[in-house]
């Protein structure tokens, strides 16, 4: 794996989740795997979990970490080729990414979509420019269309808590929100679940269909109650419309997940990537109840990050023995 920007960069999603769980069981393993290597984390948008889990994972691997809040303390960047830079932008991504590539061995980028121009957002222009001009492996810290580190931690969390041999029924349900949010977490979760050993059902109001490239293999229902019946996991997430791009089409609070709604599930565990708007997306009683997995998901972000960084470090050292799933070297 050269970069980590989606499930398509991974040979076997389930094997990677298992490798991350193995790392969780042996937290002191690989403590020198990243010795003398530097990770730079560039945030064009805010973050709590991604920032902290990546820093902790990298430090546990012996890496040095540089964090840039590019939205606040970096120069305003230009991304257009051929731009006449006589306006607000001060530095072109060609130079900024090129310099970063000289200072670090792995680069993480967080870049949200503008939610105004669907084609531009879905072209992943910003992420691709950093890949093109940095010359080092790039990890998506959530891009315009995907959040693969979150999805890997989500798959880990399901595998860690599902003890049966059968496939769990996993329901991704849309929830209301006060602001238009990206489709990235929902796209990415759907895409990873479609590669995993689960039965995926997606439920949302009409008009909130995700692009089918991310949902192929999932059942899609407009009736939330029908979708929730017999669910083993319920993943709650808001996203703005893909069809009427970036718009809020529904504010019906009947879509909020409540304890009452969980009665028709198979005592489902409840998931959310965080940050969460309490009593808008999910009720207090669900989040504070014993079926909620959001803190375990957040904890697993550390081990997902560690597994991904370890894989990228190994890719740099082809003499290391790589396991069958081409995900991680064997812990020794
Ligand atoms: N879930 C997640 O990525 O959280 P942050 O936006 O706080 O990093």
mmCIF file of C-alpha atoms and ligand atoms in Angstrom:
data_model
loop_
_atom_site.group_PDB
_atom_site.id
_atom_site.type_symbol
_atom_site.label_atom_id
_atom_site.label_comp_id
_atom_site.label_asym_id
_atom_site.label_seq_id
_atom_site.Cartn_x
_atom_site.Cartn_y
_atom_site.Cartn_z
ATOM 1 C CA UNK A 1 0.000 0.000 0.000
ATOM 2 C CA UNK A 2 1.493 3.305 -1.129
ATOM 3 C CA UNK A 3 -1.232 5.674 0.107
ATOM 4 C CA UNK A 4 -4.276 5.249 2.364
ATOM 5 C CA UNK A 5 -7.183 7.191 0.929
ATOM 6 C CA UNK A 6 -9.961 4.577 0.652
ATOM 7 C CA UNK A 7 -10.767 0.896 1.025
ATOM 8 C CA UNK A 8 -9.512 0.535 -2.555
ATOM 9 C CA UNK A 9 -5.957 1.012 -1.246
ATOM 10 C CA UNK A 10 -6.358 -2.101 0.916
ATOM 11 C CA UNK A 11 -6.176 -5.675 -0.345
ATOM 12 C CA UNK A 12 -8.383 -7.157 2.389
ATOM 13 C CA UNK A 13 -10.396 -4.896 4.700
ATOM 14 C CA UNK A 14 -11.236 -7.681 7.159
ATOM 15 C CA UNK A 15 -7.566 -8.745 7.404
ATOM 16 C CA UNK A 16 -6.523 -5.162 8.102
ATOM 17 C CA UNK A 17 -9.167 -4.852 10.845
ATOM 18 C CA UNK A 18 -7.877 -8.095 12.400
ATOM 19 C CA UNK A 19 -4.293 -6.816 12.201
ATOM 20 C CA UNK A 20 -5.339 -3.599 13.956
ATOM 21 C CA UNK A 21 -7.051 -5.649 16.681
ATOM 22 C CA UNK A 22 -3.870 -7.690 17.093
ATOM 23 C CA UNK A 23 -1.947 -4.430 17.577
ATOM 24 C CA UNK A 24 -4.502 -3.422 20.202
ATOM 25 C CA UNK A 25 -3.815 -6.672 22.074
ATOM 26 C CA UNK A 26 -0.043 -5.977 22.050
ATOM 27 C CA UNK A 27 0.203 -2.206 22.490
ATOM 28 C CA UNK A 28 3.960 -2.131 23.073
ATOM 29 C CA UNK A 29 4.809 -4.013 19.853
ATOM 30 C CA UNK A 30 6.447 -2.090 16.990
ATOM 31 C CA UNK A 31 7.627 0.675 19.320
ATOM 32 C CA UNK A 32 10.658 1.312 17.072
ATOM 33 C CA UNK A 33 9.000 0.683 13.689
ATOM 34 C CA UNK A 34 8.961 4.403 12.926
ATOM 35 C CA UNK A 35 12.275 5.371 14.491
ATOM 36 C CA UNK A 36 13.869 8.353 12.695
ATOM 37 C CA UNK A 37 10.716 8.810 10.599
ATOM 38 C CA UNK A 38 8.509 11.890 10.651
ATOM 39 C CA UNK A 39 4.751 12.141 10.212
ATOM 40 C CA UNK A 40 3.241 15.497 9.253
ATOM 41 C CA UNK A 41 -0.468 16.023 9.870
ATOM 42 C CA UNK A 42 -2.011 18.883 7.907
ATOM 43 C CA UNK A 43 -5.477 20.030 8.964
ATOM 44 C CA UNK A 44 -7.386 22.273 6.582
ATOM 45 C CA UNK A 45 -10.428 21.681 8.852
ATOM 46 C CA UNK A 46 -10.981 21.077 12.592
ATOM 47 C CA UNK A 47 -10.448 17.710 14.327
ATOM 48 C CA UNK A 48 -10.249 16.163 17.780
ATOM 49 C CA UNK A 49 -10.143 12.370 17.355
ATOM 50 C CA UNK A 50 -8.209 12.162 14.107
ATOM 51 C CA UNK A 51 -5.571 14.583 15.337
ATOM 52 C CA UNK A 52 -5.068 12.905 18.726
ATOM 53 C CA UNK A 53 -5.304 9.280 17.573
ATOM 54 C CA UNK A 54 -2.838 9.845 14.728
ATOM 55 C CA UNK A 55 -0.383 11.596 17.030
ATOM 56 C CA UNK A 56 -0.659 8.855 19.648
ATOM 57 C CA UNK A 57 -0.331 6.076 17.065
ATOM 58 C CA UNK A 58 2.732 7.684 15.487
ATOM 59 C CA UNK A 59 4.411 8.310 18.855
ATOM 60 C CA UNK A 60 3.743 4.683 19.883
ATOM 61 C CA UNK A 61 5.561 3.610 16.710
ATOM 62 C CA UNK A 62 8.548 5.793 17.614
ATOM 63 C CA UNK A 63 7.806 8.449 14.970
ATOM 64 C CA UNK A 64 8.191 12.193 15.331
ATOM 65 C CA UNK A 65 5.049 14.180 14.573
ATOM 66 C CA UNK A 66 4.520 17.673 13.147
ATOM 67 C CA UNK A 67 0.979 19.081 13.205
ATOM 68 C CA UNK A 68 0.002 22.009 10.975
ATOM 69 C CA UNK A 69 -3.347 23.736 11.423
ATOM 70 C CA UNK A 70 -3.292 24.969 7.855
ATOM 71 C CA UNK A 71 -6.702 26.593 8.218
ATOM 72 C CA UNK A 72 -5.330 28.881 10.969
ATOM 73 C CA UNK A 73 -1.545 29.097 10.929
ATOM 74 C CA UNK A 74 -0.579 28.151 7.373
ATOM 75 C CA UNK A 75 -0.360 30.366 4.298
ATOM 76 C CA UNK A 76 -3.552 30.527 2.250
ATOM 77 C CA UNK A 77 -3.044 27.865 -0.427
ATOM 78 C CA UNK A 78 -3.743 27.980 -4.155
ATOM 79 C CA UNK A 79 -4.775 24.706 -5.852
ATOM 80 C CA UNK A 80 -5.471 25.834 -9.440
ATOM 81 C CA UNK A 81 -2.773 25.090 -12.001
ATOM 82 C CA UNK A 82 -1.795 28.177 -13.942
ATOM 83 C CA UNK A 83 -3.418 30.553 -11.430
ATOM 84 C CA UNK A 84 -2.290 34.188 -11.479
ATOM 85 C CA UNK A 85 -1.777 34.528 -7.743
ATOM 86 C CA UNK A 86 -2.623 38.177 -7.297
ATOM 87 C CA UNK A 87 -5.500 37.501 -4.866
ATOM 88 C CA UNK A 88 -5.834 36.023 -1.368
ATOM 89 C CA UNK A 89 -3.791 32.853 -1.865
ATOM 90 C CA UNK A 90 -0.118 33.199 -0.887
ATOM 91 C CA UNK A 91 1.452 29.829 -1.700
ATOM 92 C CA UNK A 92 0.732 27.216 -4.364
ATOM 93 C CA UNK A 93 0.185 23.597 -3.303
ATOM 94 C CA UNK A 94 3.031 22.646 -5.658
ATOM 95 C CA UNK A 95 5.504 24.369 -3.338
ATOM 96 C CA UNK A 96 3.681 23.748 -0.030
ATOM 97 C CA UNK A 97 3.273 19.987 -0.606
ATOM 98 C CA UNK A 98 6.726 19.771 -2.178
ATOM 99 C CA UNK A 99 8.287 21.326 0.944
ATOM 100 C CA UNK A 100 6.249 19.098 3.274
ATOM 101 C CA UNK A 101 7.500 16.060 1.377
ATOM 102 C CA UNK A 102 11.068 17.160 2.153
ATOM 103 C CA UNK A 103 10.304 17.450 5.876
ATOM 104 C CA UNK A 104 8.379 14.222 6.454
ATOM 105 C CA UNK A 105 8.194 10.541 5.471
ATOM 106 C CA UNK A 106 4.393 10.233 5.638
ATOM 107 C CA UNK A 107 1.857 13.034 5.197
ATOM 108 C CA UNK A 108 -1.716 13.116 6.545
ATOM 109 C CA UNK A 109 -4.250 15.548 5.044
ATOM 110 C CA UNK A 110 -7.686 16.583 6.285
ATOM 111 C CA UNK A 111 -9.682 18.455 3.694
ATOM 112 C CA UNK A 112 -13.478 18.731 3.813
ATOM 113 C CA UNK A 113 -15.649 19.419 0.747
ATOM 114 C CA UNK A 114 -16.983 22.895 0.045
ATOM 115 C CA UNK A 115 -20.469 21.360 -0.568
ATOM 116 C CA UNK A 116 -21.103 23.863 -3.371
ATOM 117 C CA UNK A 117 -19.626 22.181 -6.453
ATOM 118 C CA UNK A 118 -20.242 18.424 -6.481
ATOM 119 C CA UNK A 119 -17.940 17.673 -9.392
ATOM 120 C CA UNK A 120 -15.077 19.559 -7.840
ATOM 121 C CA UNK A 121 -15.558 17.958 -4.408
ATOM 122 C CA UNK A 122 -15.876 14.433 -5.848
ATOM 123 C CA UNK A 123 -12.759 14.943 -7.974
ATOM 124 C CA UNK A 124 -10.773 15.003 -4.685
ATOM 125 C CA UNK A 125 -8.630 17.758 -6.160
ATOM 126 C CA UNK A 126 -6.962 18.764 -2.886
ATOM 127 C CA UNK A 127 -6.054 15.236 -1.749
ATOM 128 C CA UNK A 128 -4.738 14.392 -5.226
ATOM 129 C CA UNK A 129 -2.608 17.547 -5.363
ATOM 130 C CA UNK A 130 -0.911 16.636 -2.080
ATOM 131 C CA UNK A 131 -0.280 13.108 -3.402
ATOM 132 C CA UNK A 132 1.075 14.480 -6.685
ATOM 133 C CA UNK A 133 3.369 17.144 -5.250
ATOM 134 C CA UNK A 134 4.567 15.765 -1.894
ATOM 135 C CA UNK A 135 6.219 12.619 -3.278
ATOM 136 C CA UNK A 136 5.607 10.742 0.003
ATOM 137 C CA UNK A 137 2.848 8.327 1.145
ATOM 138 C CA UNK A 138 -0.343 10.231 1.953
ATOM 139 C CA UNK A 139 -2.996 9.244 4.514
ATOM 140 C CA UNK A 140 -6.478 10.712 4.241
ATOM 141 C CA UNK A 141 -7.503 12.206 7.575
ATOM 142 C CA UNK A 142 -10.979 12.655 5.976
ATOM 143 C CA UNK A 143 -11.256 13.981 2.485
ATOM 144 C CA UNK A 144 -14.148 15.440 0.512
ATOM 145 C CA UNK A 145 -15.701 12.023 -0.133
ATOM 146 C CA UNK A 146 -14.267 9.510 2.361
ATOM 147 C CA UNK A 147 -13.019 8.951 5.919
ATOM 148 C CA UNK A 148 -11.128 5.637 5.707
ATOM 149 C CA UNK A 149 -9.415 5.764 9.126
ATOM 150 C CA UNK A 150 -12.842 6.122 10.733
ATOM 151 C CA UNK A 151 -14.260 3.269 8.651
ATOM 152 C CA UNK A 152 -11.377 0.966 9.559
ATOM 153 C CA UNK A 153 -11.944 1.727 13.273
ATOM 154 C CA UNK A 154 -15.668 1.079 12.741
ATOM 155 C CA UNK A 155 -15.017 -2.313 11.164
ATOM 156 C CA UNK A 156 -12.607 -3.140 14.020
ATOM 157 C CA UNK A 157 -15.303 -2.195 16.533
ATOM 158 C CA UNK A 158 -17.853 -4.479 14.903
ATOM 159 C CA UNK A 159 -15.363 -7.366 14.787
ATOM 160 C CA UNK A 160 -14.341 -6.789 18.417
ATOM 161 C CA UNK A 161 -17.929 -6.909 19.674
ATOM 162 C CA UNK A 162 -19.526 -9.507 17.353
ATOM 163 C CA UNK A 163 -18.955 -12.971 18.783
ATOM 164 C CA UNK A 164 -21.191 -15.019 16.459
ATOM 165 C CA UNK A 165 -20.163 -16.801 13.254
ATOM 166 C CA UNK A 166 -23.118 -15.399 11.276
ATOM 167 C CA UNK A 167 -22.997 -12.062 9.436
ATOM 168 C CA UNK A 168 -24.328 -9.192 11.586
ATOM 169 C CA UNK A 169 -27.082 -6.987 10.206
ATOM 170 C CA UNK A 170 -25.604 -3.477 10.122
ATOM 171 C CA UNK A 171 -27.931 -0.520 9.527
ATOM 172 C CA UNK A 172 -26.613 2.882 8.514
ATOM 173 C CA UNK A 173 -29.328 5.364 9.361
ATOM 174 C CA UNK A 174 -29.497 9.025 8.390
ATOM 175 C CA UNK A 175 -30.222 11.394 11.300
ATOM 176 C CA UNK A 176 -31.184 15.072 11.407
ATOM 177 C CA UNK A 177 -28.616 17.836 11.889
ATOM 178 C CA UNK A 178 -28.648 21.616 12.057
ATOM 179 C CA UNK A 179 -25.900 22.065 9.439
ATOM 180 C CA UNK A 180 -25.277 20.540 6.011
ATOM 181 C CA UNK A 181 -22.575 17.900 6.528
ATOM 182 C CA UNK A 182 -20.387 16.042 3.988
ATOM 183 C CA UNK A 183 -21.309 12.563 2.734
ATOM 184 C CA UNK A 184 -17.753 11.366 3.499
ATOM 185 C CA UNK A 185 -18.354 9.274 6.640
ATOM 186 C CA UNK A 186 -21.497 7.664 5.210
ATOM 187 C CA UNK A 187 -19.855 6.982 1.807
ATOM 188 C CA UNK A 188 -16.823 5.488 3.466
ATOM 189 C CA UNK A 189 -18.702 3.397 6.036
ATOM 190 C CA UNK A 190 -20.921 1.975 3.273
ATOM 191 C CA UNK A 191 -17.925 1.272 1.049
ATOM 192 C CA UNK A 192 -16.039 -0.586 3.811
ATOM 193 C CA UNK A 193 -19.120 -2.535 4.934
ATOM 194 C CA UNK A 194 -19.724 -3.636 1.328
ATOM 195 C CA UNK A 195 -16.220 -5.212 1.479
ATOM 196 C CA UNK A 196 -16.825 -6.817 4.884
ATOM 197 C CA UNK A 197 -18.670 -9.920 6.036
ATOM 198 C CA UNK A 198 -21.841 -8.086 7.062
ATOM 199 C CA UNK A 199 -25.382 -7.518 5.748
ATOM 200 C CA UNK A 200 -25.654 -3.772 5.134
ATOM 201 C CA UNK A 201 -28.948 -1.851 5.077
ATOM 202 C CA UNK A 202 -28.990 1.926 4.537
ATOM 203 C CA UNK A 203 -32.002 4.019 5.498
ATOM 204 C CA UNK A 204 -32.611 7.706 4.825
ATOM 205 C CA UNK A 205 -35.358 10.073 3.668
ATOM 206 C CA UNK A 206 -35.931 10.375 -0.092
ATOM 207 C CA UNK A 207 -33.384 12.683 -1.697
ATOM 208 C CA UNK A 208 -30.495 11.548 0.517
ATOM 209 C CA UNK A 209 -29.307 8.705 -1.733
ATOM 210 C CA UNK A 210 -25.535 8.330 -1.673
ATOM 211 C CA UNK A 211 -23.680 7.771 -4.936
ATOM 212 C CA UNK A 212 -24.155 4.123 -5.884
ATOM 213 C CA UNK A 213 -20.401 3.628 -6.241
ATOM 214 C CA UNK A 214 -20.239 3.538 -2.430
ATOM 215 C CA UNK A 215 -23.390 1.521 -1.715
ATOM 216 C CA UNK A 216 -23.290 -1.308 -4.265
ATOM 217 C CA UNK A 217 -24.411 -4.465 -2.449
ATOM 218 C CA UNK A 218 -26.395 -2.662 0.264
ATOM 219 C CA UNK A 219 -30.182 -2.706 0.664
ATOM 220 C CA UNK A 220 -31.604 0.834 0.671
ATOM 221 C CA UNK A 221 -34.880 1.611 2.452
ATOM 222 C CA UNK A 222 -36.747 4.880 3.010
ATOM 223 C CA UNK A 223 -38.601 3.377 5.974
ATOM 224 C CA UNK A 224 -36.350 3.611 9.038
ATOM 225 C CA UNK A 225 -38.497 1.307 11.166
ATOM 226 C CA UNK A 226 -38.431 -1.433 8.534
ATOM 227 C CA UNK A 227 -34.644 -1.057 8.236
ATOM 228 C CA UNK A 228 -34.072 -1.237 11.998
ATOM 229 C CA UNK A 229 -36.004 -4.493 12.448
ATOM 230 C CA UNK A 230 -33.589 -7.188 13.645
ATOM 231 C CA UNK A 231 -30.523 -4.933 13.377
ATOM 232 C CA UNK A 232 -27.404 -5.996 15.287
ATOM 233 C CA UNK A 233 -25.627 -2.647 14.777
ATOM 234 C CA UNK A 234 -27.111 0.777 14.084
ATOM 235 C CA UNK A 235 -24.686 3.394 12.758
ATOM 236 C CA UNK A 236 -26.160 6.876 13.074
ATOM 237 C CA UNK A 237 -24.921 9.669 10.803
ATOM 238 C CA UNK A 238 -26.191 12.795 9.144
ATOM 239 C CA UNK A 239 -25.210 13.786 5.636
ATOM 240 C CA UNK A 240 -26.428 16.453 3.252
ATOM 241 C CA UNK A 241 -28.023 15.560 -0.063
ATOM 242 C CA UNK A 242 -25.809 14.252 -2.851
ATOM 243 C CA UNK A 243 -28.551 14.697 -5.488
ATOM 244 C CA UNK A 244 -29.383 18.299 -4.542
ATOM 245 C CA UNK A 245 -25.805 18.766 -3.627
ATOM 246 C CA UNK A 246 -25.035 20.047 -0.139
ATOM 247 C CA UNK A 247 -28.678 20.839 0.681
ATOM 248 C CA UNK A 248 -30.694 19.972 3.795
ATOM 249 C CA UNK A 249 -33.917 18.437 2.447
ATOM 250 C CA UNK A 250 -35.309 17.055 5.706
ATOM 251 C CA UNK A 251 -35.280 18.297 9.303
ATOM 252 C CA UNK A 252 -37.853 15.815 10.609
ATOM 253 C CA UNK A 253 -36.804 14.931 14.162
ATOM 254 C CA UNK A 254 -38.687 11.649 13.814
ATOM 255 C CA UNK A 255 -35.436 10.384 12.231
ATOM 256 C CA UNK A 256 -33.501 10.873 15.508
ATOM 257 C CA UNK A 257 -32.488 7.523 17.030
ATOM 258 C CA UNK A 258 -34.238 6.924 20.369
ATOM 259 C CA UNK A 259 -34.352 4.075 22.886
ATOM 260 C CA UNK A 260 -37.927 3.376 21.816
ATOM 261 C CA UNK A 261 -36.809 2.729 18.231
ATOM 262 C CA UNK A 262 -34.168 0.265 19.388
ATOM 263 C CA UNK A 263 -36.885 -2.061 20.709
ATOM 264 C CA UNK A 264 -37.432 -3.541 17.243
ATOM 265 C CA UNK A 265 -33.716 -4.259 16.762
ATOM 266 C CA UNK A 266 -31.845 -7.351 17.907
ATOM 267 C CA UNK A 267 -30.635 -5.438 21.007
ATOM 268 C CA UNK A 268 -28.499 -3.490 18.581
ATOM 269 C CA UNK A 269 -25.233 -1.829 19.469
ATOM 270 C CA UNK A 270 -25.258 1.833 18.468
ATOM 271 C CA UNK A 271 -22.401 3.534 16.647
ATOM 272 C CA UNK A 272 -21.502 7.133 15.836
ATOM 273 C CA UNK A 273 -18.189 8.536 14.583
ATOM 274 C CA UNK A 274 -18.411 11.736 16.712
ATOM 275 C CA UNK A 275 -18.719 14.645 17.148
ATOM 276 C CA UNK A 276 -22.425 14.101 17.862
ATOM 277 C CA UNK A 277 -25.262 16.568 18.394
ATOM 278 C CA UNK A 278 -27.047 15.124 21.425
ATOM 279 C CA UNK A 279 -30.846 15.009 21.225
ATOM 280 C CA UNK A 280 -30.693 15.969 17.548
ATOM 281 C CA UNK A 281 -29.023 12.912 15.969
ATOM 282 C CA UNK A 282 -29.352 10.532 18.955
ATOM 283 C CA UNK A 283 -31.108 10.874 22.301
ATOM 284 C CA UNK A 284 -29.185 11.139 25.573
ATOM 285 C CA UNK A 285 -30.601 7.813 26.733
ATOM 286 C CA UNK A 286 -29.121 6.004 23.714
ATOM 287 C CA UNK A 287 -25.704 7.669 23.981
ATOM 288 C CA UNK A 288 -25.539 7.117 27.744
ATOM 289 C CA UNK A 289 -26.903 3.578 27.517
ATOM 290 C CA UNK A 290 -24.862 0.394 27.639
ATOM 291 C CA UNK A 291 -25.389 -0.412 23.936
ATOM 292 C CA UNK A 292 -23.500 2.679 22.750
ATOM 293 C CA UNK A 293 -20.112 1.986 21.129
ATOM 294 C CA UNK A 294 -19.012 5.530 20.240
ATOM 295 C CA UNK A 295 -16.203 5.661 22.808
ATOM 296 C CA UNK A 296 -14.899 2.246 21.754
ATOM 297 C CA UNK A 297 -14.930 3.459 18.124
ATOM 298 C CA UNK A 298 -12.939 6.526 19.168
ATOM 299 C CA UNK A 299 -10.459 4.356 21.102
ATOM 300 C CA UNK A 300 -10.047 2.074 18.102
ATOM 301 C CA UNK A 301 -9.022 5.058 15.978
ATOM 302 C CA UNK A 302 -5.597 4.767 17.693
ATOM 303 C CA UNK A 303 -5.083 1.168 16.572
ATOM 304 C CA UNK A 304 -6.527 1.750 13.106
ATOM 305 C CA UNK A 305 -4.044 4.597 12.681
ATOM 306 C CA UNK A 306 -1.209 2.479 14.031
ATOM 307 C CA UNK A 307 -1.994 -0.380 11.634
ATOM 308 C CA UNK A 308 -2.122 1.983 8.651
ATOM 309 C CA UNK A 309 1.103 3.811 9.579
ATOM 310 C CA UNK A 310 2.838 0.469 10.178
ATOM 311 C CA UNK A 311 1.745 -0.733 6.751
ATOM 312 C CA UNK A 312 3.046 2.420 5.061
ATOM 313 C CA UNK A 313 6.341 2.208 6.958
ATOM 314 C CA UNK A 314 6.706 -1.434 5.858
ATOM 315 C CA UNK A 315 6.029 -0.471 2.251
ATOM 316 C CA UNK A 316 9.128 1.719 2.497
ATOM 317 C CA UNK A 317 11.205 -1.274 3.634
ATOM 318 C CA UNK A 318 10.561 -4.122 1.183
ATOM 319 C CA UNK A 319 13.064 -6.392 2.935
ATOM 320 C CA UNK A 320 10.649 -6.779 5.877
ATOM 321 C CA UNK A 321 8.529 -9.897 5.797
ATOM 322 C CA UNK A 322 4.954 -8.967 4.938
ATOM 323 C CA UNK A 323 2.094 -11.267 5.942
ATOM 324 C CA UNK A 324 -0.290 -13.065 3.606
ATOM 325 C CA UNK A 325 -2.873 -10.305 3.592
ATOM 326 C CA UNK A 326 -0.083 -7.853 2.747
ATOM 327 C CA UNK A 327 -1.185 -5.775 5.687
ATOM 328 C CA UNK A 328 1.283 -6.086 8.540
ATOM 329 C CA UNK A 329 4.479 -7.822 9.450
ATOM 330 C CA UNK A 330 4.128 -10.541 12.047
ATOM 331 C CA UNK A 331 4.599 -9.306 15.595
ATOM 332 C CA UNK A 332 7.884 -10.676 16.862
HETATM 333 N N1 LIG B 1 -14.600 11.152 13.872
HETATM 334 C C1 LIG B 1 -13.647 12.074 13.636
HETATM 335 O O1 LIG B 1 -12.956 12.039 12.623
HETATM 336 O O2 LIG B 1 -13.513 13.016 14.604
HETATM 337 P P1 LIG B 1 -12.700 14.379 14.414
HETATM 338 O O3 LIG B 1 -13.413 15.165 13.333
HETATM 339 O O4 LIG B 1 -12.785 15.064 15.752
HETATM 340 O O5 LIG B 1 -11.309 14.063 14.024
#
